[in-house]
Short mmCIF file of C-alpha atoms and ligand atoms in Angstrom, two decimals:
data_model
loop_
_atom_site.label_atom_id
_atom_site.label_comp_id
_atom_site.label_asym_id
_atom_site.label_seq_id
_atom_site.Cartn_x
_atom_site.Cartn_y
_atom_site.Cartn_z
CA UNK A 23 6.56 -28.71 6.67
CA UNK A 24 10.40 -29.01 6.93
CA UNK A 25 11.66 -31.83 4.21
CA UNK A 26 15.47 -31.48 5.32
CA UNK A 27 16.87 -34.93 5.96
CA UNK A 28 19.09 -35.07 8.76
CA UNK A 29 22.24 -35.26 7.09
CA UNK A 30 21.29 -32.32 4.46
CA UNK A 31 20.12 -30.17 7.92
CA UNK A 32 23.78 -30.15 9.34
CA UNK A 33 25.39 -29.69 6.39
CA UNK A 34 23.25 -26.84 5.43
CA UNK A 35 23.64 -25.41 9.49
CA UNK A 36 27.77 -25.71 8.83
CA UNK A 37 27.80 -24.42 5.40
CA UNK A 38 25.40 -21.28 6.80
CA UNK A 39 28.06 -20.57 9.54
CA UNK A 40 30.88 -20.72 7.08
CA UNK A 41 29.08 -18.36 5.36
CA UNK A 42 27.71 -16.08 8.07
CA UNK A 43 31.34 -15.78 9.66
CA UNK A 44 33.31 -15.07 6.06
CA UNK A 45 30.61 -11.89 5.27
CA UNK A 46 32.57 -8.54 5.08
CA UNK A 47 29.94 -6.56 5.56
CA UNK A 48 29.26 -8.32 9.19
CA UNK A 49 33.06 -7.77 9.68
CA UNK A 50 33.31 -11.20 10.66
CA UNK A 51 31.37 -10.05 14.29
CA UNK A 52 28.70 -12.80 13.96
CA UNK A 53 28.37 -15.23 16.33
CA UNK A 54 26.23 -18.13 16.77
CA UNK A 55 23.64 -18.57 19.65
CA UNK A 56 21.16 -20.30 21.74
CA UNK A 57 17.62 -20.16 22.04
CA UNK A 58 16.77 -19.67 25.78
CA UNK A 59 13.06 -18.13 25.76
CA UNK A 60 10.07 -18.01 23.86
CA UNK A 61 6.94 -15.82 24.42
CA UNK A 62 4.20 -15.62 22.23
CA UNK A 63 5.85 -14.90 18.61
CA UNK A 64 9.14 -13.45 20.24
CA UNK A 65 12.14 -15.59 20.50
CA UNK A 66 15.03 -14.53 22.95
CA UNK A 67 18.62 -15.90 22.12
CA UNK A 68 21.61 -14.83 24.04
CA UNK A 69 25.30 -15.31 22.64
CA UNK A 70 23.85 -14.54 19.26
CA UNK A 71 25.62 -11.30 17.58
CA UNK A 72 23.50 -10.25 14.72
CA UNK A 73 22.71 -7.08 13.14
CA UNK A 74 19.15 -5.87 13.41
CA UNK A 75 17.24 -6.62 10.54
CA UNK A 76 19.44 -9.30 9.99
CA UNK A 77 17.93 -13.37 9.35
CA UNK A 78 18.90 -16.30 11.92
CA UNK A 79 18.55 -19.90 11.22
CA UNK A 80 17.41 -21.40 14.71
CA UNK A 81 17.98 -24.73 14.17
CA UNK A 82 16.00 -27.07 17.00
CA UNK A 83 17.39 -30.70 15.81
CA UNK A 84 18.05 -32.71 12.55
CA UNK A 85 14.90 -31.91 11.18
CA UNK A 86 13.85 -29.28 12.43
CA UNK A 87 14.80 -25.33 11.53
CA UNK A 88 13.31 -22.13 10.93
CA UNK A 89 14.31 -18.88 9.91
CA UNK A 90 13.85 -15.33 11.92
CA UNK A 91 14.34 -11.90 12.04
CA UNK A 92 16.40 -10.08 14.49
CA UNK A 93 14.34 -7.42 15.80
CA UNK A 94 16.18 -5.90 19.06
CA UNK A 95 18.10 -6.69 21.98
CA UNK A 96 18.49 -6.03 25.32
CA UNK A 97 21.86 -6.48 27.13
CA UNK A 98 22.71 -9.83 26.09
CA UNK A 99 19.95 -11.15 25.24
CA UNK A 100 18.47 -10.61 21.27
CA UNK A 101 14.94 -11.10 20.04
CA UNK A 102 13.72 -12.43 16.87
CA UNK A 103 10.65 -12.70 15.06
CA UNK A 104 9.56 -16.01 12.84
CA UNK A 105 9.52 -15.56 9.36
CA UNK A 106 7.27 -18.53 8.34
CA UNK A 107 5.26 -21.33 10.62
CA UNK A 108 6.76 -21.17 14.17
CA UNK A 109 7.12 -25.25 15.08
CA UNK A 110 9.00 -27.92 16.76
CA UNK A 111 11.99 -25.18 18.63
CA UNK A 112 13.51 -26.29 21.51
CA UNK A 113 15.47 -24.73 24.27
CA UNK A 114 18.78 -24.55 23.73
CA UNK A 115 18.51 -24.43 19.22
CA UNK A 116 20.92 -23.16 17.98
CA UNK A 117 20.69 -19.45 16.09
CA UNK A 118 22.87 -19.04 13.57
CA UNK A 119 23.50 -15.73 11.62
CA UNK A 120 22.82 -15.59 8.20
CA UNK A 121 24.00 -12.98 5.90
CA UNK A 122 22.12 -10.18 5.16
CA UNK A 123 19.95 -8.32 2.68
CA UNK A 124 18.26 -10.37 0.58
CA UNK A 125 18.52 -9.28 -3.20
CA UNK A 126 14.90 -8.45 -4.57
CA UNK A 127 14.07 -9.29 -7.85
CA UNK A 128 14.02 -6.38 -10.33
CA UNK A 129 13.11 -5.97 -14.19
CA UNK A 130 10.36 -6.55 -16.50
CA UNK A 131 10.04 -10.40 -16.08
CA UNK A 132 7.76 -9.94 -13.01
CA UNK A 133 5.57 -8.09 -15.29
CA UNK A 134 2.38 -10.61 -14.68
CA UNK A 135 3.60 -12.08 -11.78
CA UNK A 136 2.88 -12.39 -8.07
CA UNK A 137 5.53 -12.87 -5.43
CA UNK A 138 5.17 -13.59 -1.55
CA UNK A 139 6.68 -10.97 0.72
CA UNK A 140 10.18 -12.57 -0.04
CA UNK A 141 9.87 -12.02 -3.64
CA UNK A 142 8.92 -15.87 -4.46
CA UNK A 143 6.42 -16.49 -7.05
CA UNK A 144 3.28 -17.76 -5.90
CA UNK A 145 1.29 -17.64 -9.24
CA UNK A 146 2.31 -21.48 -10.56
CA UNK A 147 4.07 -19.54 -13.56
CA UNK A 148 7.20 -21.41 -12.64
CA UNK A 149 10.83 -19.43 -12.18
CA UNK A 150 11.11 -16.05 -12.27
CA UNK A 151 12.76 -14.86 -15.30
CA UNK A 152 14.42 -11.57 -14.18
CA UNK A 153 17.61 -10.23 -12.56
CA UNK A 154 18.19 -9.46 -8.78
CA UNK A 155 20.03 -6.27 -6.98
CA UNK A 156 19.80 -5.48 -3.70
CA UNK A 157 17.60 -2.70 -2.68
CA UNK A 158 18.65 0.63 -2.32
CA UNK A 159 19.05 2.41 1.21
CA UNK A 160 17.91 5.83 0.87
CA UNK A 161 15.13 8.01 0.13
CA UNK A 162 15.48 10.33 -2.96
CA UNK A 163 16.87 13.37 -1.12
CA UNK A 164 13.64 15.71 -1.40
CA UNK A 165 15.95 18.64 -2.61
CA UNK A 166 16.89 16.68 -5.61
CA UNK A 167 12.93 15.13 -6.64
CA UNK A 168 11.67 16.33 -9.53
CA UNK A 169 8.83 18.58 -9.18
CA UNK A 170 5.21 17.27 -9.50
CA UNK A 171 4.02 19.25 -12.35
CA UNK A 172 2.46 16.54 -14.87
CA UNK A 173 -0.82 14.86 -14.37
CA UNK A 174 -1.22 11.45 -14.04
CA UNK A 175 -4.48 9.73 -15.72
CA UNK A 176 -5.80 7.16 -13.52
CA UNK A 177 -8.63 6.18 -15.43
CA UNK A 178 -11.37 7.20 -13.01
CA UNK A 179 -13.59 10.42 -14.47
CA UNK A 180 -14.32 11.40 -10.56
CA UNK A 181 -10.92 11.55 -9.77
CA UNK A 182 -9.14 12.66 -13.11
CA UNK A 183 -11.51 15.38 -13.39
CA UNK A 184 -12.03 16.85 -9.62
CA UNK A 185 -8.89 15.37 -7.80
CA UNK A 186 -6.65 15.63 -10.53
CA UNK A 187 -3.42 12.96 -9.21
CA UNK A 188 -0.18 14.56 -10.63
CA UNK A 189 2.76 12.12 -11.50
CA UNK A 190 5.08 11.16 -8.60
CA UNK A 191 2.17 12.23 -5.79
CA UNK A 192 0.94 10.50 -2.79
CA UNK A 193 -2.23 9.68 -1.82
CA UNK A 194 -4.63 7.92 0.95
CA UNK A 195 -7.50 5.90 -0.02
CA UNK A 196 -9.85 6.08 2.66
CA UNK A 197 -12.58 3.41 3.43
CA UNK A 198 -14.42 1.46 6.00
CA UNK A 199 -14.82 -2.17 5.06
CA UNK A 200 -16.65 -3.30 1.58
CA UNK A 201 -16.77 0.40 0.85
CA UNK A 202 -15.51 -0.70 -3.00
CA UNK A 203 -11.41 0.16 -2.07
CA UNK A 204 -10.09 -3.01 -4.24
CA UNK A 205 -12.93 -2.82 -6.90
CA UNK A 206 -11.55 1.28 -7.38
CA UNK A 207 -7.74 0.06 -7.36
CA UNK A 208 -8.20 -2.60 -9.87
CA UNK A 209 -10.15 -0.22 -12.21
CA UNK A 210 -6.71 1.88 -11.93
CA UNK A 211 -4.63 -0.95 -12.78
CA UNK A 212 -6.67 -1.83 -15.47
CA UNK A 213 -7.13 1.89 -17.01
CA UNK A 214 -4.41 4.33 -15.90
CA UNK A 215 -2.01 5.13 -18.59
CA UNK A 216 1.52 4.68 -16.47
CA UNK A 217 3.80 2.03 -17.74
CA UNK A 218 3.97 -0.45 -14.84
CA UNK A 219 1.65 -0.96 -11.78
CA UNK A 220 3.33 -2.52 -8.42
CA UNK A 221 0.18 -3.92 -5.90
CA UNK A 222 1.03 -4.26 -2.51
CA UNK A 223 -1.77 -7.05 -1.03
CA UNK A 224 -0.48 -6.55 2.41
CA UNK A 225 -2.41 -7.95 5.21
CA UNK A 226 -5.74 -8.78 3.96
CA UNK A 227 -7.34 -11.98 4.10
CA UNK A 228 -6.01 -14.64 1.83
CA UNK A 229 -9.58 -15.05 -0.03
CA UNK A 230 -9.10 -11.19 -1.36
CA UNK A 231 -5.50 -12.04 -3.19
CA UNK A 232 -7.25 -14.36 -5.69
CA UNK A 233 -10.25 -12.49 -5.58
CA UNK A 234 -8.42 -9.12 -6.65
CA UNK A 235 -6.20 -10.91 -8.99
CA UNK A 236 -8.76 -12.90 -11.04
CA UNK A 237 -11.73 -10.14 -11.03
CA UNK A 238 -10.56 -6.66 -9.77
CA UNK A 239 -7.42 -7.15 -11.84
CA UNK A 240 -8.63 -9.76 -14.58
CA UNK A 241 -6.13 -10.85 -17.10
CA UNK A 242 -5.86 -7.38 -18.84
CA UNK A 243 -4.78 -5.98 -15.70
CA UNK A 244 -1.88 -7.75 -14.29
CA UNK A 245 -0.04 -7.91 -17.76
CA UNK A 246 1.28 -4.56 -16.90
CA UNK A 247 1.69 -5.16 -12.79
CA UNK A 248 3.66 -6.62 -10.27
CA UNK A 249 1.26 -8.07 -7.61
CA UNK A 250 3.18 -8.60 -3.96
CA UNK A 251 0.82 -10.79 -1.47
CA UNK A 252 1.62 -11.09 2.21
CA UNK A 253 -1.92 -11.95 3.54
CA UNK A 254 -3.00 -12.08 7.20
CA UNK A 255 -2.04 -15.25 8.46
CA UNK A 256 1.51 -14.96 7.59
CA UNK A 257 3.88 -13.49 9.97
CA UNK A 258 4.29 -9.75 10.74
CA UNK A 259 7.87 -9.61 9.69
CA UNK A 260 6.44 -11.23 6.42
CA UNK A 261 3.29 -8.46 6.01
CA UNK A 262 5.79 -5.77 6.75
CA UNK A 263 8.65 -7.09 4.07
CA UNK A 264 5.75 -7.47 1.49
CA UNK A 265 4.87 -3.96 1.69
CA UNK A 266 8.77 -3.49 1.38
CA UNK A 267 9.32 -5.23 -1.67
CA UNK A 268 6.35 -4.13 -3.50
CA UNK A 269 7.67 -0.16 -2.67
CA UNK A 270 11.62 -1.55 -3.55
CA UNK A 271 10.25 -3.05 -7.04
CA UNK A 272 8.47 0.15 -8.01
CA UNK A 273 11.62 2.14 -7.51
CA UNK A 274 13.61 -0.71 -9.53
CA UNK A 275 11.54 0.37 -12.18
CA UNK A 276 11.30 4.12 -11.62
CA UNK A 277 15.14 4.16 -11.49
CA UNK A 278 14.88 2.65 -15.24
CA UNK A 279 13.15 6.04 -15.83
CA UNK A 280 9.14 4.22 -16.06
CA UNK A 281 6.11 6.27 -14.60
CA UNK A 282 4.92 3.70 -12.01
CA UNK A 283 1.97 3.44 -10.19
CA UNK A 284 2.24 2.14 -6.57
CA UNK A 285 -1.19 0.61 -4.96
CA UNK A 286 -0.89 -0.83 -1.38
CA UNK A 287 -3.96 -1.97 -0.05
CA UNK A 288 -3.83 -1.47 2.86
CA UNK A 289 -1.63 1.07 5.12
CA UNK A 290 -3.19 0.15 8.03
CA UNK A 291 -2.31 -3.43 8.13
CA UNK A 292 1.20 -2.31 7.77
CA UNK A 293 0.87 -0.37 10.66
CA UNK A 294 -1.06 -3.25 12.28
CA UNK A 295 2.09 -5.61 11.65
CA UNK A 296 4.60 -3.03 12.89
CA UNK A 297 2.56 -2.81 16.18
CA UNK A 298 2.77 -6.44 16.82
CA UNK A 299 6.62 -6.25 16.75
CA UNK A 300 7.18 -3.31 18.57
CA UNK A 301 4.89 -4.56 21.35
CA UNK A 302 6.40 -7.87 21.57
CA UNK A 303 10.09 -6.82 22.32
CA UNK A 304 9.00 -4.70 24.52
CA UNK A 305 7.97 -1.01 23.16
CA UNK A 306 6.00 1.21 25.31
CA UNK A 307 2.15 1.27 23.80
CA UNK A 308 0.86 4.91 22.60
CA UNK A 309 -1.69 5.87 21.13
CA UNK A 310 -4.46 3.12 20.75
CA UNK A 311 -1.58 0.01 21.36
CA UNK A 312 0.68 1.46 18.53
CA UNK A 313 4.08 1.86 19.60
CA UNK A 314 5.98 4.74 18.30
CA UNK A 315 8.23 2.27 15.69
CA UNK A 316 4.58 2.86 14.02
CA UNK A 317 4.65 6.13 13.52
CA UNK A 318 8.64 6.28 12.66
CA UNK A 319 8.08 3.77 9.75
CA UNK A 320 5.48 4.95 8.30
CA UNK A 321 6.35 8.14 6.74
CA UNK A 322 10.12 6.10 5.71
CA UNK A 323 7.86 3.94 3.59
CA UNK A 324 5.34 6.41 2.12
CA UNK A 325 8.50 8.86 1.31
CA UNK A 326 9.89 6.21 -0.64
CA UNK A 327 7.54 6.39 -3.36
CA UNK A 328 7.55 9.83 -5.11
CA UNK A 329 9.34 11.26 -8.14
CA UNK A 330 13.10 10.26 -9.22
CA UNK A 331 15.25 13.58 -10.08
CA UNK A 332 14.85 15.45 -12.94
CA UNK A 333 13.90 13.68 -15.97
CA UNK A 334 13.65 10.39 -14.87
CA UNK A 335 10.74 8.20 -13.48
CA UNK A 336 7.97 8.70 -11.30
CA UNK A 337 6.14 6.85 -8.50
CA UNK A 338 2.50 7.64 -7.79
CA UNK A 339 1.41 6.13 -4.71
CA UNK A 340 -2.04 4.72 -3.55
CA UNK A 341 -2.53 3.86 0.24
CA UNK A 342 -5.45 2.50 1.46
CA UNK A 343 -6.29 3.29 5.00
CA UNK A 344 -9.05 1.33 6.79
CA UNK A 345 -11.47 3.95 8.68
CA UNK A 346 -13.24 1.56 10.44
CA UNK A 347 -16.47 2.89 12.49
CA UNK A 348 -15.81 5.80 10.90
CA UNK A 349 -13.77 7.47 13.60
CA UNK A 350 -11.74 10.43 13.62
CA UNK A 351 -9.16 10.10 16.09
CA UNK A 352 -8.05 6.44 14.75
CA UNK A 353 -3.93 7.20 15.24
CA UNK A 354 -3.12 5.41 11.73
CA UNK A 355 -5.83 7.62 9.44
CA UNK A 356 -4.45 10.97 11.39
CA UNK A 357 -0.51 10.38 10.70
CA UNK A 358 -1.36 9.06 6.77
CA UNK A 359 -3.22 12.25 6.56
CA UNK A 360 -0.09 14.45 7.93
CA UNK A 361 2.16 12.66 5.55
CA UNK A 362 0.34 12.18 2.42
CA UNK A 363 -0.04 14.42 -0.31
CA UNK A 364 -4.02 14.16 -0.86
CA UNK A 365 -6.69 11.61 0.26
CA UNK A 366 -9.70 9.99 -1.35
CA UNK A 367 -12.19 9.20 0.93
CA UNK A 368 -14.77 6.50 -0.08
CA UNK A 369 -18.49 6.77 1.69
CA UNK A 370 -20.69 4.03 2.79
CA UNK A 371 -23.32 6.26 2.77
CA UNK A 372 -22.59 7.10 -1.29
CA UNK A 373 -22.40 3.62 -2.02
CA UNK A 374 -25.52 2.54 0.01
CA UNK A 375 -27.49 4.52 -2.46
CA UNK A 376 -25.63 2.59 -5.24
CA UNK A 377 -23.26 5.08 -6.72
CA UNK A 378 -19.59 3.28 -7.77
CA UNK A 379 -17.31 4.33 -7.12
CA UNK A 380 -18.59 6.14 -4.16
CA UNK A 381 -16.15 8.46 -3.67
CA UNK A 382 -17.23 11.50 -1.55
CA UNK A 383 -15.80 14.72 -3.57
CA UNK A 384 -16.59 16.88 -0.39
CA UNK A 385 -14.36 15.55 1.84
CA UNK A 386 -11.87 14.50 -0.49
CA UNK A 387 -8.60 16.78 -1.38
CA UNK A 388 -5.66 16.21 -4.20
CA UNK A 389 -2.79 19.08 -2.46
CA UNK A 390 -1.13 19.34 -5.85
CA UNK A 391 -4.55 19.40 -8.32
CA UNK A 392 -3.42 23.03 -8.46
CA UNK A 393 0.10 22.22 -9.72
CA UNK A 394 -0.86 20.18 -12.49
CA UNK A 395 -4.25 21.75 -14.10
CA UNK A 396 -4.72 24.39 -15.85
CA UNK A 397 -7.14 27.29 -14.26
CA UNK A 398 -10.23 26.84 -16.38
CA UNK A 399 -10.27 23.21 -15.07
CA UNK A 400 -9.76 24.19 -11.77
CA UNK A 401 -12.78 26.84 -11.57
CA UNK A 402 -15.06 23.85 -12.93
CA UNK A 403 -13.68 21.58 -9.94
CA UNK A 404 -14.46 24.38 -7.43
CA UNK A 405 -18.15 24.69 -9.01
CA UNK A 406 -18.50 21.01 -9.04
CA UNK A 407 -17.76 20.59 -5.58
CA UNK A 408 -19.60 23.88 -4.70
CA UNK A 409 -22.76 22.30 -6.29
CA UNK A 410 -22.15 18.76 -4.41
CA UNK A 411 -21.75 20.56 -1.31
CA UNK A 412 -25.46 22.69 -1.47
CA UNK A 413 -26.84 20.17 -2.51
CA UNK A 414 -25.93 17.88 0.80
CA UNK A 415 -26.40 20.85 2.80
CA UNK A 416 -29.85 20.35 1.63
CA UNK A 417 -30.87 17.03 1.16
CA UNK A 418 -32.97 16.29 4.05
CA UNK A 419 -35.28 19.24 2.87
CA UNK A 420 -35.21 18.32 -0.51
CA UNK A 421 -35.73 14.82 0.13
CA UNK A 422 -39.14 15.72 1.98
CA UNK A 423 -39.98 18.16 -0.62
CA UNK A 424 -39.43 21.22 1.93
CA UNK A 425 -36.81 22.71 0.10
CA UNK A 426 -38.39 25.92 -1.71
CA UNK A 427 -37.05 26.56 -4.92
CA UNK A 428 -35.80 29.89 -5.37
CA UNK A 429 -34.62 30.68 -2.20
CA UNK A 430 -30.83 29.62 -3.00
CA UNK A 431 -29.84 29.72 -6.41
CA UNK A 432 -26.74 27.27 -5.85
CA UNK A 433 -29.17 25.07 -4.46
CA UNK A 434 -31.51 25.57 -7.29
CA UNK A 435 -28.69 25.09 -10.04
CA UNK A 436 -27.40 22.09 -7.93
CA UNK A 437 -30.91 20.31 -7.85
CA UNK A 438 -31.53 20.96 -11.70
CA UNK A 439 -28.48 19.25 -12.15
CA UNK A 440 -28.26 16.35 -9.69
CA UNK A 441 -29.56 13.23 -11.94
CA UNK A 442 -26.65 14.40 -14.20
CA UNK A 443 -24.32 15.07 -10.86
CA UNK A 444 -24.78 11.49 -10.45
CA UNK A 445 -24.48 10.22 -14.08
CA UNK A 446 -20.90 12.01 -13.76
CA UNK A 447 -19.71 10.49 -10.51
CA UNK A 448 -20.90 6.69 -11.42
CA UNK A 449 -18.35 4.78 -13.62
CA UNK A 450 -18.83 1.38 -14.36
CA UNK A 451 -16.24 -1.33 -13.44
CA UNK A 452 -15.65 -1.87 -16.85
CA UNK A 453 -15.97 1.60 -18.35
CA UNK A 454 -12.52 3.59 -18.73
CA UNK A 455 -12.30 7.13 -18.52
CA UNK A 456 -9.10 9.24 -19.71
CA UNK A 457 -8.19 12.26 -18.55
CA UNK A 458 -9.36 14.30 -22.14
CA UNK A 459 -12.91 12.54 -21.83
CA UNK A 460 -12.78 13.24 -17.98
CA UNK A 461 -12.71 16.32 -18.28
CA UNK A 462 -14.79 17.04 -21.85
CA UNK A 463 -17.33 15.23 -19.37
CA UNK A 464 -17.08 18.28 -16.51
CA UNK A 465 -17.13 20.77 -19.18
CA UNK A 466 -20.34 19.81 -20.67
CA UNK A 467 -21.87 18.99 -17.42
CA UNK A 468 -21.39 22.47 -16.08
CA UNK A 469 -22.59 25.74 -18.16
CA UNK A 470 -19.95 28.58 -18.94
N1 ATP B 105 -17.52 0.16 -9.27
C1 ATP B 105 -18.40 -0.68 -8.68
N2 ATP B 105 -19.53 -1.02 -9.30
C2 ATP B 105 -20.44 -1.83 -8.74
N3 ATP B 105 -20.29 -2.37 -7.50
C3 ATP B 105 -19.19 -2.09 -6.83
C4 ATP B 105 -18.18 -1.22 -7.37
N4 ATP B 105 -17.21 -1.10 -6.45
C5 ATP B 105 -17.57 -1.86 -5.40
N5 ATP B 105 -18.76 -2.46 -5.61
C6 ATP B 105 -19.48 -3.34 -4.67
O1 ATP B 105 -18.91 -3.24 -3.38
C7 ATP B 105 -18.46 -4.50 -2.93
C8 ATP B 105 -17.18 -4.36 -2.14
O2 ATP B 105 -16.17 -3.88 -2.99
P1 ATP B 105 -14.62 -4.08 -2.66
O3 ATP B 105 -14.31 -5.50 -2.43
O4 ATP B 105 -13.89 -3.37 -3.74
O5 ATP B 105 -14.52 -3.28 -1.30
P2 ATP B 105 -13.31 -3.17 -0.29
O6 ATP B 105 -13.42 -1.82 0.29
O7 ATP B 105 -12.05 -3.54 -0.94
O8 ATP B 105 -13.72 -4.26 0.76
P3 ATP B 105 -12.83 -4.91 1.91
O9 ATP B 105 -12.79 -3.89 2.98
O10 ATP B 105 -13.63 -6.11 2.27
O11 ATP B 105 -11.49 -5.18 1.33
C9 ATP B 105 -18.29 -5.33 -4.19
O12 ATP B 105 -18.49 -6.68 -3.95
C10 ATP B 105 -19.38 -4.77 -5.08
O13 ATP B 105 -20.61 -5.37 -4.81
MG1 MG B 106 -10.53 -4.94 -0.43
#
């Protein structure tokens, strides 16, 4: 709804052009347009001269405005993308230049908080309390990161134990749907030991925010975290700014030297929102419908997260990527897995027979375990997953009570040990695990 009087409308269009033309950055080369073409979520102005990236005012009548995103051009002609509700524009608005980059909010007053994709609160817990600065431009160059040599304890035996995470490192989180994805993030949240946790709800039905807020998270959780929400139903420059702003507040607080811990759930709707862009102005379709803007912005986001240089903070990043009918070419689960350092992949199959969280140790891989573990933990990893591995090499046998015993003694050792296999990958939802009890847990589990 648009609560502009008519009078408050044109001085607000007049003031915005005052402002839009006196902006040094913009060198004073803005200049207002007019609508002349709408198609689908695409609007096409043409005497409009606005930086890409940039926000628009189109302003359709007295009551009647909304803002948008300039995503290309072609000739003349430039195309913008809604921000919000897309109502009541007429041919011939007007589209007037704003000025750009909006400042994010930064600092530890949006500790408990959760903002929209343009960093508004949406939690009722009135005014943010915290300064602004505008977000930085540039990746950390990757000759100047900080090595990942520390662990990071996430709170989850499984993973602190066989997958070890190390501090600064990037990972995939790889699910179908209802495979337990938000139930494993929140336990992180709730039990890893870095200072501040940034969520990244991008894309996801609306439902999930409050459900991952009020039980995944629970009150516990989100005192230490930042929780960014740009659900489905708002507009794909919105889903794609919220996964923005969640990765530009975790680097506000990295740059104050904090260890931060990054979850965006999920990847793929990212990618999902970038496709919808690229398509409508006009980008050539790839791989399954994504255009290659897909493929170019995802490794700029997941290389912003990572470790600061030398002694100072950290991002560790989680990204969920949807694996839907399990298959293997899916474009979107391929690149994350070329540009991430590690996945977790979550089976339905593990969780249909009731073991939370049902992460498949096989088929999972941390690429820096190595750099932050010492060797004796590293041999009991390898036997761990050497055991897992028989044993599923095995299990229709067993299962029938065909499998002789004797005939394979990693077989044998992994069936003596199975019920206690299991005991060591379940963790309840409510049940921390640190990284010393993790792995005092793998140590008694397997014999010397
Ligand atoms: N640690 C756990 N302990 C017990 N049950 C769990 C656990 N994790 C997940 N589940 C079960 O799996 C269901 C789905 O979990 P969750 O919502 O975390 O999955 P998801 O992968 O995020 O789903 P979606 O794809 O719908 O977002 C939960 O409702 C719960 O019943
Ligand atoms: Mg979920």
């Amino acid at each position: 709804m648009n609560e502009w009087s008519a009078a408050a409308n044109a001085r607000m269009a007049r003031h915005l052009h005052a402002v839009a033309q006196r902006v040094p950055e913009l060198g004073g080369v803005v200049a207002e347009g007019l609508l002349k073409r709408v198609v689908g979520l695409t609007l096409e102005a043409v005497g409009c001269r606005a930086q890409i990236g940039s926000r628009c005012r189109v302003v359709s009548g007295p009551d009647s405005s909304l803002e948008a995103e300039v995503v290309g051009f072609s000739g003349e002609r430039v195309f913008l993308m809604p921000v919000g509700e897309m109502h009541g524009l007429l041919p011939n608005a007007r589209v007037i230049p704003l000025p750009h980059a909006a400042a994010i909010p930064v600092g530890g007053g949006l500790l408990g908080r959760v903002l929209d994709g343009e960093g508004k609160p949406i939690d009722r817990g009135g005014a943010l309390r915290c300064e602004r600065r505008l977000p930085g431009s540039d990746a950390i160059n990757p000759m100047e990161r900080a090595p990942i040599d520390r662990p990071l304890d996430v709170g989850v035996r499984a993973i602190n134990a066989l997958l070890t995470v190390g501090r600064g490192q990037r990972l995939g989180l790889f699910a179908g749907t209802g495979v337990g994805k938000s139930t494993l993030l929140g336990m992180m949240t709730r039990f890893t030991e870095a200072d501040v946790i940034v969520v990244g709800l991008v894309g996801e039905r609306g439902r999930e925010v409050r459900d991952f807020i009020d039980h995944s998270l629970g009150e516990g959780g989100l005192k230490r975290a930042v929780v960014v929400a740009t659900p489905a139903d708002r507009a794909p420059i919105l889903r794609l700014r919220g996964a923005w702003l969640a990765t530009a507040i975790a680097e506000s607080f990295r740059d104050q030297g904090r260890h931060v811990l990054l979850l965006m759930d999920s990847l793929t709707r990212f990618a999902q929102a970038q496709r919808e862009i690229g398509l409508a102005v006009g980008e050539p379709p790839t791989t399954r419908g994504y255009p290659p803007s897909v493929f170019a912005q995802l490794p700029r986001l997941v290389e912003r997260a990572g470790n600061a240089v030398s002694g100072g903070g950290s991002i560790t990043a989680f990204y969920t990527v949807l694996t839907e009918g399990d298959d293997p070419n899916d474009p979107i689960a391929d690149t994350a897995r070329g540009i991430l350092d590690g996945h977790i992949l979550l089976s339905r199959g593990i969780a249909e027979s009731g073991i939370y969280p049902a992460i498949d140790v096989e088929a999972s891989i941390s690429r820096v375990a190595r750099d932050v573990t010492v060797p004796q933990q590293q041999k009991l990893a390898r036997r761990f997953r050497q055991l897992v591995s028989a044993y599923q090499r095995n299990r229709d046998l067993i299962a029938i009570g065909a499998y002789q015993r004797g005939s394979d003694v990693t077989v044998d050792a992994a069936l003596a040990l199975w019920p206690r296999i299991e005991t060591f990958l379940r963790q309840d939802f409510h049940e921390p695990a640190n990284f010393h009890a993790s792995l005092q847990a793998l140590e008694s589990l397997l014999p010397q």
